[in-house]
GROMACS .gro file of C-alpha atoms in nm:
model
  316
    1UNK     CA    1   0.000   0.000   0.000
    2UNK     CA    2   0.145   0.328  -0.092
    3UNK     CA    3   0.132   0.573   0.173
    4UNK     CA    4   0.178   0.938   0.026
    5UNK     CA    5   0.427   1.220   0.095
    6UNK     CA    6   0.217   1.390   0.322
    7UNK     CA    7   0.081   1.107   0.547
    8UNK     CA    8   0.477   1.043   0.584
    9UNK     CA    9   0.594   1.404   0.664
   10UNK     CA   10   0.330   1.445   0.938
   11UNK     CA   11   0.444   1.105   1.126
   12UNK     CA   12   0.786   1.258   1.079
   13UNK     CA   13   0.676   1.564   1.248
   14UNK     CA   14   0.571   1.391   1.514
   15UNK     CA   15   0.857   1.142   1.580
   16UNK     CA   16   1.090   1.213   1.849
   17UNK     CA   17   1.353   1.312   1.669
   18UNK     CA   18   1.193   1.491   1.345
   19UNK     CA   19   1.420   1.570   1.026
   20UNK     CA   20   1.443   1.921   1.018
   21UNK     CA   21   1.689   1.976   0.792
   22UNK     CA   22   1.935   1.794   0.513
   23UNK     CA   23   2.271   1.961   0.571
   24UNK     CA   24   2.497   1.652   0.568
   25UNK     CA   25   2.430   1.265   0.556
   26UNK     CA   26   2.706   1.240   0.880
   27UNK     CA   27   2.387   1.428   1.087
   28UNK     CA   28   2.142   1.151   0.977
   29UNK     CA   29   2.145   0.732   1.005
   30UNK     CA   30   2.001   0.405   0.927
   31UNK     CA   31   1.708   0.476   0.965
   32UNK     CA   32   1.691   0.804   0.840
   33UNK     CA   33   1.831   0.656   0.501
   34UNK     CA   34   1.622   0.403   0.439
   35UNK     CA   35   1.296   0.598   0.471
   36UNK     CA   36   1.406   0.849   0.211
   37UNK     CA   37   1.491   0.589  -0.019
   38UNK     CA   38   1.213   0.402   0.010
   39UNK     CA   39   1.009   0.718  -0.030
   40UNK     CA   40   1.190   0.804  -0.337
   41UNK     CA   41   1.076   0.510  -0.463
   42UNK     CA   42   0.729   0.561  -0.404
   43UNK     CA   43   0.747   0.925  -0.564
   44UNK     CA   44   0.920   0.789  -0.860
   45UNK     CA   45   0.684   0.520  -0.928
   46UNK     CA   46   0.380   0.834  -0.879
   47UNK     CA   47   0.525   1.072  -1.042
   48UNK     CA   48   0.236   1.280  -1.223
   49UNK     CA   49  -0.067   1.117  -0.996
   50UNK     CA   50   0.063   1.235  -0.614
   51UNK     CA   51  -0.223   1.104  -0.391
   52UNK     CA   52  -0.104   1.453  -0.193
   53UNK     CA   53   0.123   1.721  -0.242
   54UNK     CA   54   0.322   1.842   0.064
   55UNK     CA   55   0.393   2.206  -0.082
   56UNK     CA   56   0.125   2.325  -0.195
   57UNK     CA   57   0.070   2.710  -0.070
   58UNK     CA   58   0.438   2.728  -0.017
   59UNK     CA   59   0.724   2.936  -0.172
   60UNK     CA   60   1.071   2.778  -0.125
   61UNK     CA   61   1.395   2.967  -0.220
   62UNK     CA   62   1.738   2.868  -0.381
   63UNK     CA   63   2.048   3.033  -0.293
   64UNK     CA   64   2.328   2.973  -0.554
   65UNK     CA   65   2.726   3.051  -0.556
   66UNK     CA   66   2.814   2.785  -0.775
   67UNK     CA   67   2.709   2.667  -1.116
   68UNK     CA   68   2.450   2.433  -1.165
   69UNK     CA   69   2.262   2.213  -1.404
   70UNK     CA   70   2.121   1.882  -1.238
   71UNK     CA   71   2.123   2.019  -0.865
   72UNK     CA   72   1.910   2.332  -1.057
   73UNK     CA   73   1.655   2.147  -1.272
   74UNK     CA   74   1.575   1.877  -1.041
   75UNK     CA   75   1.492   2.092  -0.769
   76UNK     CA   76   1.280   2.350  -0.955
   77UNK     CA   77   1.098   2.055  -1.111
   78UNK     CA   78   1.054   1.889  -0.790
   79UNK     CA   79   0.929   2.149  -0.590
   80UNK     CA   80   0.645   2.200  -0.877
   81UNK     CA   81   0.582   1.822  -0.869
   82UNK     CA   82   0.527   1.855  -0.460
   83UNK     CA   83   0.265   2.156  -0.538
   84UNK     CA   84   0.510   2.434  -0.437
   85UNK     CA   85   0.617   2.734  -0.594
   86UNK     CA   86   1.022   2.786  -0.632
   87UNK     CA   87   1.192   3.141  -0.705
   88UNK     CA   88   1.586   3.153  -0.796
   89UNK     CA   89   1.851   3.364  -0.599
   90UNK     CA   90   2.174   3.371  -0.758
   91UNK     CA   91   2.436   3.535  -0.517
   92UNK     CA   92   2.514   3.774  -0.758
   93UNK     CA   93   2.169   3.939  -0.762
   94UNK     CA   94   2.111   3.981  -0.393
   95UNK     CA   95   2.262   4.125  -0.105
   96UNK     CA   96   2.471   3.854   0.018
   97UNK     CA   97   2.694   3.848  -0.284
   98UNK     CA   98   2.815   4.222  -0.175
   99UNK     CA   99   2.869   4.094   0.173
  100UNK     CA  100   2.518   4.048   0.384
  101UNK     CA  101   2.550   3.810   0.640
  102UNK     CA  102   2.422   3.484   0.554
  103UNK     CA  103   2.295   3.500   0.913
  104UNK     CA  104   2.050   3.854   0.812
  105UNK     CA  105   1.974   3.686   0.424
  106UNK     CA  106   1.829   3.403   0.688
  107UNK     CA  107   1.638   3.569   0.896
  108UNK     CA  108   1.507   3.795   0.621
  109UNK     CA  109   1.407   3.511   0.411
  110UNK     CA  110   1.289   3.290   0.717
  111UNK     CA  111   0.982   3.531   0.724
  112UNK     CA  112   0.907   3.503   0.382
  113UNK     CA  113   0.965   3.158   0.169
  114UNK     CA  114   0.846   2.799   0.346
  115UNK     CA  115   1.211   2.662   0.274
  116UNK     CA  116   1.549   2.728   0.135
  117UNK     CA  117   1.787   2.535  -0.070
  118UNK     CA  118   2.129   2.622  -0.096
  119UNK     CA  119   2.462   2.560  -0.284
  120UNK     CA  120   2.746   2.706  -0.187
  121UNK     CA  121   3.110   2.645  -0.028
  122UNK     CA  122   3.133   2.684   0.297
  123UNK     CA  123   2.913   2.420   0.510
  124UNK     CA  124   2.893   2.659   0.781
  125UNK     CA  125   2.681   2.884   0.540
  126UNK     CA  126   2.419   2.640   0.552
  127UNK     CA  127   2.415   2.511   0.904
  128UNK     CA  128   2.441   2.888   0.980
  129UNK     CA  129   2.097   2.961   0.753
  130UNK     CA  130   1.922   2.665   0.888
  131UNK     CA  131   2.007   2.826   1.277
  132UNK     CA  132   1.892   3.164   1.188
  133UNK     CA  133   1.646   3.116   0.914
  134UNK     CA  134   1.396   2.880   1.136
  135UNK     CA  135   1.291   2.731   0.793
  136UNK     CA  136   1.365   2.361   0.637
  137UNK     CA  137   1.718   2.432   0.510
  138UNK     CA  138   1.895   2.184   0.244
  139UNK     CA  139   2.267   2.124   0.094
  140UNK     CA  140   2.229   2.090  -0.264
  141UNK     CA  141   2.598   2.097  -0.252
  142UNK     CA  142   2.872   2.246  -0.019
  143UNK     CA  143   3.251   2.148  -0.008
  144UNK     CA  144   3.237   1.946   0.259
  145UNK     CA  145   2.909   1.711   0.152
  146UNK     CA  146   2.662   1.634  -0.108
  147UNK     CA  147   2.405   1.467   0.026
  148UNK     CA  148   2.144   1.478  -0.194
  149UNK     CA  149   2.412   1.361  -0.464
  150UNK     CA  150   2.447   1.051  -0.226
  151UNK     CA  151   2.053   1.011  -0.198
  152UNK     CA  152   2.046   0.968  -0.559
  153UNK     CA  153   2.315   0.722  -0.594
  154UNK     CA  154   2.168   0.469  -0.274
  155UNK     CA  155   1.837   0.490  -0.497
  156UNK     CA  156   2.024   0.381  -0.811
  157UNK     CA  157   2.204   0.128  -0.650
  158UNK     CA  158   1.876   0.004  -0.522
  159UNK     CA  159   1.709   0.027  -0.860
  160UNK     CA  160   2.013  -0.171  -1.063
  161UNK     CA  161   2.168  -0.449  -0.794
  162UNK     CA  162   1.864  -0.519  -0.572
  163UNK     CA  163   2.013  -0.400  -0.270
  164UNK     CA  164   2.345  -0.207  -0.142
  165UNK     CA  165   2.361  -0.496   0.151
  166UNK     CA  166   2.647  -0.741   0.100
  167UNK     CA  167   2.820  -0.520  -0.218
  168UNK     CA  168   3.142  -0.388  -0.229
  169UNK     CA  169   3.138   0.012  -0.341
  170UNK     CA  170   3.445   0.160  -0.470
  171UNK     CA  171   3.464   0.523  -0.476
  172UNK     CA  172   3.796   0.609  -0.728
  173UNK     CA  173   3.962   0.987  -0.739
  174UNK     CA  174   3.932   1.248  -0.533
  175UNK     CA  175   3.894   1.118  -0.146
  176UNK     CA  176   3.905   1.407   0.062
  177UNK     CA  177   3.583   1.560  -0.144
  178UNK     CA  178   3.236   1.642  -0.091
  179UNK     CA  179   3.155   1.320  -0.258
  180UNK     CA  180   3.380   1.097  -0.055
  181UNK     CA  181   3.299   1.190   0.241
  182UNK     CA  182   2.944   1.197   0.175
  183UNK     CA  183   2.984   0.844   0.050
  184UNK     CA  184   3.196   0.731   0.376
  185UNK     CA  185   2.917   0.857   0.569
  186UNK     CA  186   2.672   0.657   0.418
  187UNK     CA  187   2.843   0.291   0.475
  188UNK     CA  188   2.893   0.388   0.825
  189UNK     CA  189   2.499   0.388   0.870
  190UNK     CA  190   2.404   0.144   0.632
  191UNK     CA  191   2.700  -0.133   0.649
  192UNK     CA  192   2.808  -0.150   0.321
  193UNK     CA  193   3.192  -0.254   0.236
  194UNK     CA  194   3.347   0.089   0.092
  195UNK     CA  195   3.696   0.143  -0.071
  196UNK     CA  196   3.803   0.476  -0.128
  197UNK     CA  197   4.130   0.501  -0.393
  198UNK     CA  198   4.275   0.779  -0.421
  199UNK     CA  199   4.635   0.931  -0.435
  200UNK     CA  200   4.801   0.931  -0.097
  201UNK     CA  201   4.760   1.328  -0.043
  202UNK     CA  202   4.422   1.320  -0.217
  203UNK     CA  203   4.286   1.056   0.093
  204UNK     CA  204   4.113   1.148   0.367
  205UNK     CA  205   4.236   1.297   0.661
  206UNK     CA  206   4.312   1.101   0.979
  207UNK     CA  207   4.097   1.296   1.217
  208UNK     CA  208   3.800   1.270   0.924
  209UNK     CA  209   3.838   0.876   0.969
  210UNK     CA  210   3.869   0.848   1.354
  211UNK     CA  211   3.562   1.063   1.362
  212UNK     CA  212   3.408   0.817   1.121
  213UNK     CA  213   3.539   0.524   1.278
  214UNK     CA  214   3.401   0.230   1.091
  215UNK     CA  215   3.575  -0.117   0.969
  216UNK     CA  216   3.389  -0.140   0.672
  217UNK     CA  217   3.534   0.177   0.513
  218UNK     CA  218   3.904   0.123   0.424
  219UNK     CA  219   4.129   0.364   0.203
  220UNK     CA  220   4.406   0.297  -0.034
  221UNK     CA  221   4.660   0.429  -0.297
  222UNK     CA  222   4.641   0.112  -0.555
  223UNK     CA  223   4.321   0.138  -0.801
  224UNK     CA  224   4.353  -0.160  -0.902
  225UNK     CA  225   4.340  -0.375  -0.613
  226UNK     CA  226   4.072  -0.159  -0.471
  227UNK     CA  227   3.845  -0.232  -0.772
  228UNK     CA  228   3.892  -0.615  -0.740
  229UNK     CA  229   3.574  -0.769  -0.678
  230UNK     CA  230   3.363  -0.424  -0.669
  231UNK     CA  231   2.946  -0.421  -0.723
  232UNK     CA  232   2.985  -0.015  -0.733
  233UNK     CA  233   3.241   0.204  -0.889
  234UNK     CA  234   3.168   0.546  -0.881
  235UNK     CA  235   3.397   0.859  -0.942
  236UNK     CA  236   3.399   1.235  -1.017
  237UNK     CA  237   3.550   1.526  -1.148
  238UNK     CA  238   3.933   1.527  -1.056
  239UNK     CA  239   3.920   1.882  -0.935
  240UNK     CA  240   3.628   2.019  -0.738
  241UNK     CA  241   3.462   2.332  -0.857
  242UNK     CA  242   3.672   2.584  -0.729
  243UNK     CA  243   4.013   2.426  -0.777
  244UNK     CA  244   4.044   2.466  -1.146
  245UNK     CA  245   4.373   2.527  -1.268
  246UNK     CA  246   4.575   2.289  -0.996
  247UNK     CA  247   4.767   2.124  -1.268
  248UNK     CA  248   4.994   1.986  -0.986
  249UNK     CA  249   4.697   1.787  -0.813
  250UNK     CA  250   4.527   1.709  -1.141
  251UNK     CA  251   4.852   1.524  -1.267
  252UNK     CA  252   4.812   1.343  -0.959
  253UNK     CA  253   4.543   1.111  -1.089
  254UNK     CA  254   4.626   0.952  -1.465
  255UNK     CA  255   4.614   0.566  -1.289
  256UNK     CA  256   4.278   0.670  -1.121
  257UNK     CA  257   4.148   0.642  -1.452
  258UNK     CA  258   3.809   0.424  -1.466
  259UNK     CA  259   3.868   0.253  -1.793
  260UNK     CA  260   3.806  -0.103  -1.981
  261UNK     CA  261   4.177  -0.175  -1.854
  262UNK     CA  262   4.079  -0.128  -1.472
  263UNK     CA  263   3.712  -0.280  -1.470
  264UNK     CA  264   3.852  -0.608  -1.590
  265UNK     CA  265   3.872  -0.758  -1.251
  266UNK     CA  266   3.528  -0.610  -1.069
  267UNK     CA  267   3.245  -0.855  -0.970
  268UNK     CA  268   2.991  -0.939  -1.260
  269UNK     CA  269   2.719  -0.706  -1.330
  270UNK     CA  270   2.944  -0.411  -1.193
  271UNK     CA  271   2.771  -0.107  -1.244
  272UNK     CA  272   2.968   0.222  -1.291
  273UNK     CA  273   2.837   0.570  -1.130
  274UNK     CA  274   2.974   0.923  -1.153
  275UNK     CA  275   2.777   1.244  -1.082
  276UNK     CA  276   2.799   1.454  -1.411
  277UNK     CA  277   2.931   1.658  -1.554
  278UNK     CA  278   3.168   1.357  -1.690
  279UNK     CA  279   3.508   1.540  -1.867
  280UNK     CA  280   3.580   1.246  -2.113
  281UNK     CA  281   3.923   1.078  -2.111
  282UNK     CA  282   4.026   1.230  -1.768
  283UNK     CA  283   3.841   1.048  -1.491
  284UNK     CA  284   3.656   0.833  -1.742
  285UNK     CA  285   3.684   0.708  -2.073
  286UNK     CA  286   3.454   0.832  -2.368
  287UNK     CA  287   3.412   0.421  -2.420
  288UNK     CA  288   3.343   0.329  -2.022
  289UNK     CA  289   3.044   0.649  -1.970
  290UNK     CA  290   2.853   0.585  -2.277
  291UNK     CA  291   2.866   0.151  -2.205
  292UNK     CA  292   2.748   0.256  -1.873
  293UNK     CA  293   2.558   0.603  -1.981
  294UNK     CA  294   2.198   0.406  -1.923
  295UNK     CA  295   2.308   0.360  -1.531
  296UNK     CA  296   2.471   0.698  -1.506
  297UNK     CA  297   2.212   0.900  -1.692
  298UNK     CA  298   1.969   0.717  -1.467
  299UNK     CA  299   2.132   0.832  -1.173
  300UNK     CA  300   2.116   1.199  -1.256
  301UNK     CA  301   1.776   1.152  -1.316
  302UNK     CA  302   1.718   0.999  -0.964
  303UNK     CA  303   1.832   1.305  -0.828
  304UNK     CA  304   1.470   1.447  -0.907
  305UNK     CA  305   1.322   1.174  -0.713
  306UNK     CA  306   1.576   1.176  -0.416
  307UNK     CA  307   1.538   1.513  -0.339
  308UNK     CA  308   1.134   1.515  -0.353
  309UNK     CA  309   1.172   1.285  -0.070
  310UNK     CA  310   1.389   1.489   0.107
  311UNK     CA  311   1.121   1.794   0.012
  312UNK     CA  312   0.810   1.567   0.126
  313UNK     CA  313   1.004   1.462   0.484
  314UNK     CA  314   1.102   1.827   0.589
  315UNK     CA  315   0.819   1.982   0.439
  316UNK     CA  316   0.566   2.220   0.766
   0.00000   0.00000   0.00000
């Protein structure tokens, strides 16, 4: 029996320990996880014929300092789909881009709009918002995590192997990014065996991992003994937005290449990820995206119906 958006987000509201916010997959768990995929699956399999939509009569906001094209679309569309309405902020056009507090941009907007998504650098711009603002607050993408991006990829997982339970996920590149980490958080709640490779100053720090502290996540320098064996290999851009033009790091990572030559030894019926946007022949092959493009395209369309389920939870 599907039970809609709505009837969810009200037993959410009433749990003892309500989702508020998304600001980071570290601040949520098991549990946590699981309902918003499962969710996600129920929106995706509704999509056009909601029993209920959780936003109508509300206005939500995005705040953008970085470029965007899935993280954009998906949530404009989404918020529609839910019965909301959505208005765009670039940085640029309002007062925090010529130096307003994120803390006042908050509070002013906390009296206006029913939410507020935001992509930006710093984290603490968004934990900040979501202190000050008093409205449902959401990472669509910081430096430090990307949790919706994460969202999408458990669903797609899901959708293609049956389960994550049991699989072996490689994550191959950068470590120490917003995707790593996000992804390290994840198989700490949900168990699954996680290799991050990545080049020794690329990994993540120490005090990241202690603070982690799980045996089922386990980091290494050689790509191609990490990727023996793997269900999952996923990967992104080399260089973060932002870091463009560190030739020094990007030289870093020519055998971090996912390519016919390094998939030969993964488990059968491997499915390869990465987030978009793909630059060909750097951290993937022209030949390896499009033999995969039906998973990958998949994924960034799953980040529609990850982040309605986010929307449907936090939605008041």
């Amino acid at each position: 029996m599907l039970i809609s958006p709505l009837s969810r987000t009200k037993r959410n509201s009433n749990s003892k320990n309500p989702m508020q916010h998304l600001l980071s997959i570290e601040e949520l768990n098991a549990e946590k996880l699981n309902a918003l995929i499962d969710l996600a699956v129920d929106l995706k399999a509704t999509r056009g014929n909601h029993p209920e939509l959780p936003l109508s009569g509300q206005t939500w906001a995005m705040i953008f300092t970085k470029s965007s094209t899935r993280t954009r679309v998906s949530f404009e569309v989404g918020v529609r789909e839910l019965g909301g309405s959505i208005m765009f902020l670039s940085s640029n056009d309002i007062q925090l881009g010529r130096g307003e507090p994120i803390k006042d941009t908050a509070r002013v907007l906390g009296r206006m709009v029913h939410g507020c998504i935001i992509r930006t650098f710093d984290q603490q711009d968004v934990i900040d918002f979501s202190n000050y603002g008093n409205i449902p607050t959401i990472n669509a993408l910081t430096d430090a995590e990307h949790p919706c991006q994460i969202l999408a990829d458990l669903l797609t997982v899901k959708e293609k192997l049956g389960t994550w339970e049991g699989k072996k996920c490689v994550f191959i590149g950068d470590g120490d990014n917003n995707m790593s980490r996000s992804w390290i958080w994840a198989a700490k709640y949900l168990g699954f065996e996680l290799v991050i490779a990545s080049p020794e100053t690329c990994l993540p720090p120490s005090d990241f991992m202690e603070k982690v502290n799980t045996p089922n996540v386990s980091l290494t320098t050689d790509p191609v003994e990490a990727i023996k064996g793997a269900d999952v290999i996923n990967t992104d851009v080399w260089l973060s937005m932002g870091q463009e033009g560190q030739k020094e790091k990007e030289a870093l990572f020519g055998p971090y290449q996912v390519n016919e030559d390094i998939l030969k030894n993964t488990a059968e019926g491997h499915i390869v990820l990465h987030c978009l946007p793909a630059y060909r022949e750097k951290e993937i092959t022209e030949q390896i995206l499009e033999l995969h493009a039906d998973t990958i395209f998949q994924q960034a369309e799953n980040r529609l119906h990850a982040q309605k389920a986010v929307l449907a939870t936090i939605a008041r």
